[in-house]
Short mmCIF file of C-alpha atoms in Angstrom, two decimals:
data_model
loop_
_atom_site.label_atom_id
_atom_site.label_comp_id
_atom_site.label_asym_id
_atom_site.label_seq_id
_atom_site.Cartn_x
_atom_site.Cartn_y
_atom_site.Cartn_z
CA MET A 862 94.70 43.21 253.72
CA THR A 863 94.99 39.56 254.34
CA THR A 864 92.97 37.17 254.48
CA GLU A 865 92.42 34.82 257.08
CA PRO A 866 92.23 31.26 255.88
CA ALA A 867 89.66 28.85 256.51
CA GLY A 868 89.48 27.09 259.38
CA ALA A 869 87.29 23.86 260.17
CA GLY A 870 84.30 25.87 260.49
CA ALA A 871 84.66 26.90 257.25
CA LEU A 872 85.40 23.56 255.82
CA LEU A 873 81.69 21.99 257.79
CA ALA A 874 79.57 25.43 256.63
CA ILE A 875 80.96 23.79 252.77
CA LEU A 876 80.00 20.17 254.10
CA ARG A 877 76.66 21.48 255.25
CA ASP A 878 74.94 21.90 251.77
CA GLY A 879 74.71 18.23 252.17
CA ARG A 880 76.92 17.21 248.96
CA ALA A 881 79.34 14.86 250.33
CA ARG A 882 83.33 15.94 248.79
CA THR A 883 86.47 14.71 249.05
CA ARG A 884 90.03 15.79 250.27
CA THR A 885 90.91 17.19 247.00
CA GLU A 886 87.62 18.46 246.51
CA LEU A 887 88.26 20.47 248.80
CA VAL A 888 91.48 21.85 248.58
CA GLN A 889 89.89 23.19 245.52
CA LEU A 890 87.65 25.35 247.39
CA THR A 891 89.92 26.68 249.66
CA SER A 892 93.26 26.97 248.34
CA LEU A 893 94.51 25.23 252.06
CA ALA A 894 97.21 22.39 251.68
CA ARG A 895 95.87 18.90 251.78
CA SER A 896 97.58 18.59 254.65
CA THR A 897 95.78 21.60 256.64
CA VAL A 898 92.56 19.92 255.24
CA SER A 899 93.51 16.32 256.51
CA GLN A 900 94.07 18.05 259.82
CA ARG A 901 90.69 20.14 259.81
CA LEU A 902 88.67 17.11 258.64
CA ASP A 903 90.51 15.27 261.72
CA ALA A 904 89.09 17.68 264.04
CA LEU A 905 85.69 18.05 262.10
CA ALA A 906 85.18 14.22 262.31
CA ASP A 907 87.05 14.07 266.09
CA GLN A 908 83.75 15.47 267.21
CA GLN A 909 81.35 13.72 264.97
CA TRP A 910 80.19 16.73 262.64
CA ILE A 911 80.98 15.22 259.68
CA ARG A 912 82.05 11.24 258.58
CA PRO A 913 83.01 9.55 255.71
CA ALA A 914 79.81 9.25 252.94
CA GLY A 915 81.42 6.31 250.73
CA GLU A 916 84.39 6.22 248.28
CA VAL A 917 84.10 7.67 244.98
CA ILE A 918 86.69 7.32 241.90
CA SER A 919 89.46 9.40 242.04
CA SER A 920 90.67 10.98 238.74
CA GLY A 921 93.90 8.87 239.12
CA GLY A 922 91.35 6.13 239.77
CA ARG A 923 91.98 5.07 243.12
CA PRO A 924 88.82 5.88 245.69
CA ALA A 925 88.84 8.89 247.46
CA VAL A 926 86.90 9.30 250.90
CA ALA A 927 84.13 11.64 250.56
CA PHE A 928 82.94 13.62 253.65
CA SER A 929 79.77 14.43 254.46
CA PHE A 930 77.99 16.68 257.47
CA ASN A 931 76.66 14.89 259.54
CA SER A 932 73.15 16.08 261.29
CA GLY A 933 73.04 13.21 263.67
CA ALA A 934 76.39 15.14 265.73
CA ARG A 935 74.05 16.34 268.05
CA THR A 936 70.40 17.62 268.75
CA VAL A 937 68.40 19.89 269.43
CA LEU A 938 65.52 21.34 271.53
CA ALA A 939 62.99 24.07 270.24
CA ALA A 940 59.84 25.74 271.36
CA ASP A 941 56.99 27.36 270.29
CA LEU A 942 54.62 29.60 272.52
CA GLY A 943 51.88 31.07 271.13
CA ALA A 944 49.11 33.10 272.88
CA THR A 945 47.07 29.84 273.27
CA HIS A 946 49.15 27.30 272.53
CA ALA A 947 52.39 25.75 272.82
CA ARG A 948 54.03 23.38 270.73
CA ILE A 949 57.80 21.83 271.36
CA ALA A 950 60.06 19.46 269.96
CA VAL A 951 63.22 17.36 269.76
CA THR A 952 64.93 17.60 265.85
CA ASP A 953 68.62 16.97 264.40
CA LEU A 954 70.78 19.71 263.22
CA ALA A 955 69.12 19.83 260.09
CA ALA A 956 66.40 21.41 261.56
CA ARG A 957 64.05 17.52 261.11
CA VAL A 958 61.78 16.86 264.11
CA LEU A 959 62.61 13.85 265.63
CA VAL A 960 59.59 13.82 267.56
CA GLU A 961 57.40 16.79 268.44
CA ARG A 962 54.30 17.17 271.05
CA SER A 963 51.72 19.80 271.44
CA ARG A 964 48.96 21.03 273.97
CA ASP A 965 46.96 23.56 274.09
CA MET A 966 48.18 26.29 277.10
CA ARG A 967 47.89 30.08 277.58
CA ILE A 968 51.02 32.65 277.71
CA ALA A 969 49.28 34.28 280.29
CA GLU A 970 49.43 31.46 282.86
CA GLY A 971 53.08 33.46 283.32
CA PRO A 972 56.99 32.79 282.72
CA GLU A 973 57.89 29.86 285.73
CA ARG A 974 54.86 27.82 284.59
CA VAL A 975 54.85 27.73 281.21
CA LEU A 976 58.50 27.11 281.05
CA GLY A 977 58.71 24.37 283.85
CA TRP A 978 56.51 22.68 281.64
CA ILE A 979 58.83 23.43 278.93
CA VAL A 980 62.03 21.80 280.98
CA ASP A 981 59.10 18.55 281.61
CA GLU A 982 58.36 17.92 278.29
CA PHE A 983 61.82 18.64 277.28
CA THR A 984 63.07 16.09 279.39
CA ASP A 985 60.54 12.75 278.49
CA LEU A 986 60.53 13.60 274.50
CA LEU A 987 64.86 13.31 275.14
CA ALA A 988 63.87 9.88 276.30
CA GLY A 989 61.80 8.97 274.03
CA ALA A 990 64.31 10.00 271.86
CA GLY A 991 67.33 7.87 273.06
CA HIS A 992 68.99 10.90 273.65
CA THR A 993 69.96 12.80 276.95
CA LEU A 994 70.56 16.43 277.61
CA SER A 995 74.46 15.71 277.39
CA HIS A 996 73.88 15.79 272.87
CA VAL A 997 71.95 18.63 273.11
CA CYS A 998 73.39 21.75 271.76
CA GLY A 999 70.90 24.21 272.83
CA VAL A 1000 67.30 25.74 273.18
CA GLY A 1001 65.18 27.62 270.39
CA ILE A 1002 62.17 29.92 272.15
CA GLY A 1003 60.30 31.52 269.59
CA LEU A 1004 57.50 33.87 272.41
CA PRO A 1005 54.56 35.61 271.05
CA GLY A 1006 55.42 39.20 272.12
CA PRO A 1007 58.83 41.92 271.44
CA VAL A 1008 61.76 40.16 272.72
CA ASP A 1009 65.13 41.97 273.08
CA HIS A 1010 67.26 39.02 271.08
CA ALA A 1011 70.47 39.78 272.45
CA SER A 1012 69.18 39.78 275.80
CA GLY A 1013 66.17 36.98 274.91
CA ARG A 1014 64.06 39.15 277.58
CA PRO A 1015 60.26 40.10 276.17
CA VAL A 1016 59.89 43.62 276.57
CA ASN A 1017 56.24 44.98 277.04
CA PRO A 1018 55.04 42.47 275.30
CA PRO A 1019 51.49 43.16 275.56
CA ILE A 1020 49.12 40.02 276.06
CA MET A 1021 52.21 38.37 278.19
CA PRO A 1022 50.95 39.41 282.07
CA ASN A 1023 54.16 38.81 284.02
CA TRP A 1024 56.63 38.19 281.72
CA ASP A 1025 57.92 41.74 280.68
CA GLY A 1026 62.01 41.58 281.17
CA PHE A 1027 62.01 38.05 282.64
CA ASP A 1028 65.20 36.49 281.76
CA VAL A 1029 64.27 33.24 280.40
CA PRO A 1030 67.68 31.78 279.27
CA GLY A 1031 68.98 32.32 282.32
CA TRP A 1032 65.02 30.36 283.39
CA LEU A 1033 66.06 27.58 281.34
CA ALA A 1034 69.82 27.62 281.31
CA SER A 1035 69.61 27.02 285.25
CA ARG A 1036 67.23 24.04 284.92
CA LEU A 1037 68.89 22.51 281.67
CA GLY A 1038 72.78 23.37 281.34
CA VAL A 1039 72.62 24.14 277.23
CA PRO A 1040 72.44 27.25 275.25
CA ILE A 1041 69.53 29.40 275.03
CA LEU A 1042 68.05 30.66 271.88
CA VAL A 1043 65.07 32.88 272.27
CA ASP A 1044 63.74 35.35 269.30
CA ASN A 1045 59.45 36.36 268.72
CA ASP A 1046 57.59 33.47 267.56
CA VAL A 1047 57.06 35.56 263.96
CA ASN A 1048 61.47 35.45 263.42
CA ILE A 1049 61.12 31.98 264.09
CA MET A 1050 58.19 31.29 261.61
CA ALA A 1051 60.06 33.19 258.94
CA LEU A 1052 62.99 31.00 260.01
CA GLY A 1053 61.01 27.74 259.79
CA GLU A 1054 59.11 28.74 256.25
CA HIS A 1055 62.92 29.86 254.46
CA ARG A 1056 64.26 26.97 255.23
CA ALA A 1057 61.58 25.04 253.34
CA ALA A 1058 61.82 27.21 250.02
CA SER A 1059 65.63 28.89 250.89
CA SER A 1060 67.16 27.59 247.81
CA GLU A 1061 64.45 29.04 245.67
CA PHE A 1062 64.36 32.89 247.78
CA GLU A 1063 67.22 35.31 249.12
CA HIS A 1064 63.72 38.24 249.87
CA LEU A 1065 61.21 36.59 251.76
CA LEU A 1066 58.53 38.54 254.42
CA PHE A 1067 56.23 35.99 256.12
CA VAL A 1068 53.51 37.22 257.74
CA LYS A 1069 51.89 35.55 260.80
CA VAL A 1070 48.21 36.31 260.84
CA GLY A 1071 46.63 35.33 264.29
CA THR A 1072 45.42 36.76 267.43
CA GLY A 1073 48.31 39.53 266.20
CA ILE A 1074 49.82 40.82 263.45
CA GLY A 1075 53.54 40.87 262.58
CA CYS A 1076 56.31 39.90 260.42
CA GLY A 1077 59.47 38.46 259.79
CA VAL A 1078 61.68 39.85 257.31
CA ILE A 1079 64.06 37.90 255.25
CA THR A 1080 66.86 39.33 253.40
CA GLU A 1081 70.04 37.42 251.20
CA HIS A 1082 68.63 34.68 253.07
CA ARG A 1083 69.37 35.98 256.46
CA LEU A 1084 66.56 37.48 259.79
CA HIS A 1085 66.97 40.41 259.41
CA ARG A 1086 66.12 41.54 263.26
CA GLY A 1087 66.52 44.90 263.71
CA ALA A 1088 68.85 47.41 266.04
CA ARG A 1089 66.69 45.44 269.12
CA GLY A 1090 65.33 43.42 267.57
CA SER A 1091 62.16 44.69 266.74
CA ALA A 1092 61.79 45.05 263.21
CA GLY A 1093 58.53 44.19 261.41
CA ASP A 1094 56.37 45.08 263.95
CA ILE A 1095 53.50 45.48 261.09
CA GLY A 1096 50.48 45.31 263.06
CA HIS A 1097 51.24 47.89 264.94
CA ILE A 1098 51.32 50.50 261.79
CA GLU A 1099 48.81 53.04 261.74
CA VAL A 1100 46.03 52.51 258.94
CA ALA A 1101 43.08 54.53 257.68
CA ARG A 1102 40.17 52.41 258.45
CA ALA A 1103 41.15 51.53 261.62
CA ALA A 1104 40.96 55.32 262.74
CA ASN A 1105 38.48 55.18 265.14
CA GLU A 1106 39.79 51.52 267.12
CA THR A 1107 41.58 51.12 269.74
CA CYS A 1108 44.37 48.03 269.95
CA ARG A 1109 45.46 46.66 272.72
CA CYS A 1110 48.63 48.67 272.88
CA GLY A 1111 47.11 51.72 273.52
CA ASN A 1112 46.52 52.84 270.53
CA THR A 1113 44.35 53.52 267.90
CA GLY A 1114 44.23 53.44 264.25
CA CYS A 1115 46.29 49.90 264.23
CA LEU A 1116 46.16 47.27 261.94
CA GLU A 1117 46.06 44.51 264.63
CA ALA A 1118 42.90 46.51 265.48
CA VAL A 1119 40.43 46.36 262.62
CA ALA A 1120 42.47 42.50 260.81
CA GLY A 1121 43.79 40.44 264.15
CA GLY A 1122 42.08 38.01 265.07
CA GLY A 1123 40.87 38.30 267.86
CA ALA A 1124 39.28 42.26 266.51
CA LEU A 1125 37.37 40.43 263.56
CA ALA A 1126 35.97 37.56 266.40
CA ALA A 1127 34.74 40.42 268.69
CA ARG A 1128 32.84 42.15 265.28
CA LEU A 1129 31.71 38.93 265.10
CA ARG A 1130 30.42 38.62 268.22
CA ASP A 1131 28.86 42.15 268.35
CA ALA A 1132 26.71 40.37 265.19
CA GLY A 1133 24.91 37.42 267.15
CA LEU A 1134 27.69 34.56 266.40
CA ASN A 1135 29.44 32.55 268.55
CA ALA A 1136 32.91 33.24 267.64
CA ALA A 1137 35.78 32.96 270.34
CA ASP A 1138 39.00 33.53 268.88
CA GLY A 1139 40.48 33.48 265.56
CA ARG A 1140 40.55 29.96 264.71
CA ALA A 1141 36.67 30.77 265.40
CA VAL A 1142 36.29 33.27 263.04
CA VAL A 1143 37.96 30.47 260.15
CA GLU A 1144 35.15 27.77 260.92
CA LEU A 1145 32.56 30.22 260.20
CA VAL A 1146 35.08 30.91 256.79
CA ARG A 1147 34.80 27.13 256.44
CA ALA A 1148 31.53 27.28 256.70
CA GLY A 1149 30.08 29.79 254.55
CA ASN A 1150 29.04 32.05 256.67
CA PRO A 1151 28.68 35.07 254.95
CA ALA A 1152 29.72 37.98 257.47
CA ALA A 1153 32.69 36.26 258.03
CA VAL A 1154 33.56 35.37 254.39
CA GLN A 1155 33.50 39.45 253.73
CA MET A 1156 35.32 39.92 257.20
CA ILE A 1157 38.00 37.71 256.51
CA ARG A 1158 38.74 39.14 252.99
CA GLN A 1159 39.19 42.79 254.21
CA ALA A 1160 41.20 41.73 256.47
CA GLY A 1161 42.81 40.73 253.92
CA ARG A 1162 42.73 43.82 251.99
CA ASP A 1163 43.97 46.06 255.28
CA ILE A 1164 47.12 43.59 255.08
CA GLY A 1165 47.74 44.33 251.80
CA ASP A 1166 47.18 47.74 252.19
CA VAL A 1167 50.27 47.92 255.12
CA LEU A 1168 52.67 45.13 252.69
CA ALA A 1169 51.93 46.52 249.82
CA ALA A 1170 53.82 49.83 251.27
CA LEU A 1171 56.82 46.86 252.23
CA VAL A 1172 56.74 45.29 248.96
CA ASN A 1173 57.62 49.51 247.53
CA PHE A 1174 60.48 48.90 249.96
CA PHE A 1175 62.04 46.17 250.63
CA ASN A 1176 61.25 44.66 247.14
CA PRO A 1177 60.64 41.48 248.34
CA GLU A 1178 60.64 37.59 245.82
CA VAL A 1179 58.01 36.44 247.63
CA ILE A 1180 55.94 37.10 250.87
CA ILE A 1181 54.15 33.89 252.68
CA ILE A 1182 51.28 34.26 254.95
CA GLY A 1183 50.98 32.34 258.08
CA GLY A 1184 49.23 32.30 261.54
CA ASP A 1185 46.08 30.87 262.76
CA LEU A 1186 44.00 32.94 260.01
CA SER A 1187 46.04 31.55 257.48
CA GLU A 1188 43.91 28.46 257.42
CA ALA A 1189 40.79 30.85 255.51
CA GLY A 1190 42.77 30.20 252.81
CA GLU A 1191 42.02 31.80 249.28
CA HIS A 1192 40.07 34.57 251.53
CA LEU A 1193 42.57 36.34 253.33
CA LEU A 1194 45.37 35.78 250.65
CA ALA A 1195 42.88 37.18 248.02
CA GLY A 1196 41.80 40.23 249.85
CA VAL A 1197 46.09 40.69 250.28
CA ARG A 1198 46.86 40.12 246.53
CA GLU A 1199 43.81 42.62 245.71
CA ALA A 1200 45.43 45.37 247.66
CA VAL A 1201 48.98 44.60 246.63
CA TYR A 1202 48.83 44.21 243.24
CA ARG A 1203 46.70 46.90 243.24
CA ARG A 1204 49.17 49.99 245.58
CA SER A 1205 52.46 48.67 244.50
CA LEU A 1206 55.00 49.68 241.35
CA PRO A 1207 54.88 46.96 238.24
CA LEU A 1208 58.98 46.73 239.14
CA ALA A 1209 57.99 45.24 242.51
CA THR A 1210 55.43 43.36 240.95
CA GLN A 1211 56.88 41.45 238.08
CA HIS A 1212 57.74 38.85 239.80
CA LEU A 1213 56.30 38.67 242.99
CA SER A 1214 54.54 35.30 244.52
CA ILE A 1215 52.05 35.78 247.42
CA ARG A 1216 51.38 32.25 248.86
CA GLY A 1217 49.67 30.35 252.05
CA ARG A 1218 52.36 28.66 254.44
CA GLN A 1219 54.09 25.78 253.46
CA LEU A 1220 54.90 24.27 256.99
CA GLY A 1221 51.86 24.73 259.05
CA ASP A 1222 51.77 24.71 262.46
CA ARG A 1223 55.51 22.78 262.17
CA ALA A 1224 57.21 26.60 261.25
CA GLY A 1225 58.08 27.83 264.53
CA ILE A 1226 59.39 24.53 266.32
CA ILE A 1227 61.31 24.26 262.89
CA GLY A 1228 62.55 27.96 262.73
CA ALA A 1229 63.83 27.88 266.64
CA ALA A 1230 65.36 24.72 265.42
CA VAL A 1231 67.54 26.45 262.69
CA MET A 1232 68.32 29.67 264.91
CA VAL A 1233 69.84 27.15 267.31
CA ALA A 1234 71.68 25.22 264.40
CA GLU A 1235 73.08 27.92 263.18
CA HIS A 1236 74.32 29.65 266.06
CA THR A 1237 76.09 26.61 267.35
CA LEU A 1238 77.66 25.52 263.38
CA SER A 1239 79.23 28.96 262.71
CA ALA A 1240 82.14 29.14 261.84
CA ALA A 1241 83.43 30.48 264.83
CA ALA A 1242 81.58 28.06 267.65
CA VAL A 1243 82.38 25.42 265.95
CA ASP A 1244 85.92 26.98 265.47
CA ARG A 1245 85.84 27.58 269.34
CA THR A 1246 84.60 24.25 270.40
CA ILE A 1247 87.25 21.95 268.40
CA ALA A 1248 89.96 24.85 270.33
CA SER A 1249 88.73 24.12 273.95
CA SER A 1250 88.41 20.05 273.30
CA THR A 1251 92.12 20.45 272.17
CA VAL A 1252 92.57 22.51 275.09
CA ARG A 1253 91.08 19.58 277.48
CA GLU A 1254 92.83 16.78 276.23
CA PHE A 1255 96.06 18.71 276.85
CA ALA A 1256 95.36 19.07 280.38
CA ALA A 1257 93.85 15.73 280.91
CA PRO A 1258 96.46 13.28 283.16
#
């Protein structure tokens, strides 16, 4: 069996860890000839993927140029769409936010209205950041419903009327002219939170507790989507306490029917309290309302019962709780921890950490940017970009 020699994309993958390296170091890491390494570094520099990072003293005493990844080589457009709120941003290839904007917007307004707003806002944000579409390598979009990741089309999304099967990538690409990647919002949030903690954790579960409940699964530092992109849809796992509760999916007994933000708000309204949605539930909890505190604690236990099975099955190092209801803080986390530690195997929980989100409302846009950057900067994609550029050079008169 032969091993394919490292191409320019493989060299870039090495440099993306943030450490500058000399030609000699790259020769030692790849076992390639020095002339080959120099040729591939030149190709990466021509595309601005790398840049000189200064000089270091080599073992021979003469200065040697070190190279590092140029995260500003391209920009990324990112959008995180929720049930009632939208956040968009322009980032660099390291998912650092350059400029961002958010507003209340109902996903139920339909794809053309919501996506039309995104196109207009992206154009405006780019101008504000001093860039144009020619500098954009792709767009990452997170949607609050099931998405077939391969096609980027929503599939029977329960809270997204008129979105089922809509060609989101095609509609946006025809207006923006760049690659479009689409995933569900929980997956992109998981990518964002993992980026914030990637040096620590190889196996991670991110749980979004908002209007609905979903889970993003990171294993060996990679997002696990499953065969069609529906991995992690824990909101519709049956739980005993919800046996007689009807879920918006049409079934009864779903976790979301007793622990989702909409379900909690409805029960508080039935008790005579003013709770329009999950955010209002959090406000009542923060105000110390006993009914709201008790309800959010029980929601944590219900979620924890489901997560306990996942802990036994998947054995993650960390569970991160995000979404609007996570703003209830320790009341929700305490319920989750209580159930997980009670019902999971001791070996699975020996070093398990259950914590709140690190990135707050930015997790989605950062995750969407990570999704695009990983696609754009994969070794194969970089090699294709360099090859096509070379062909254009030879074809030029």
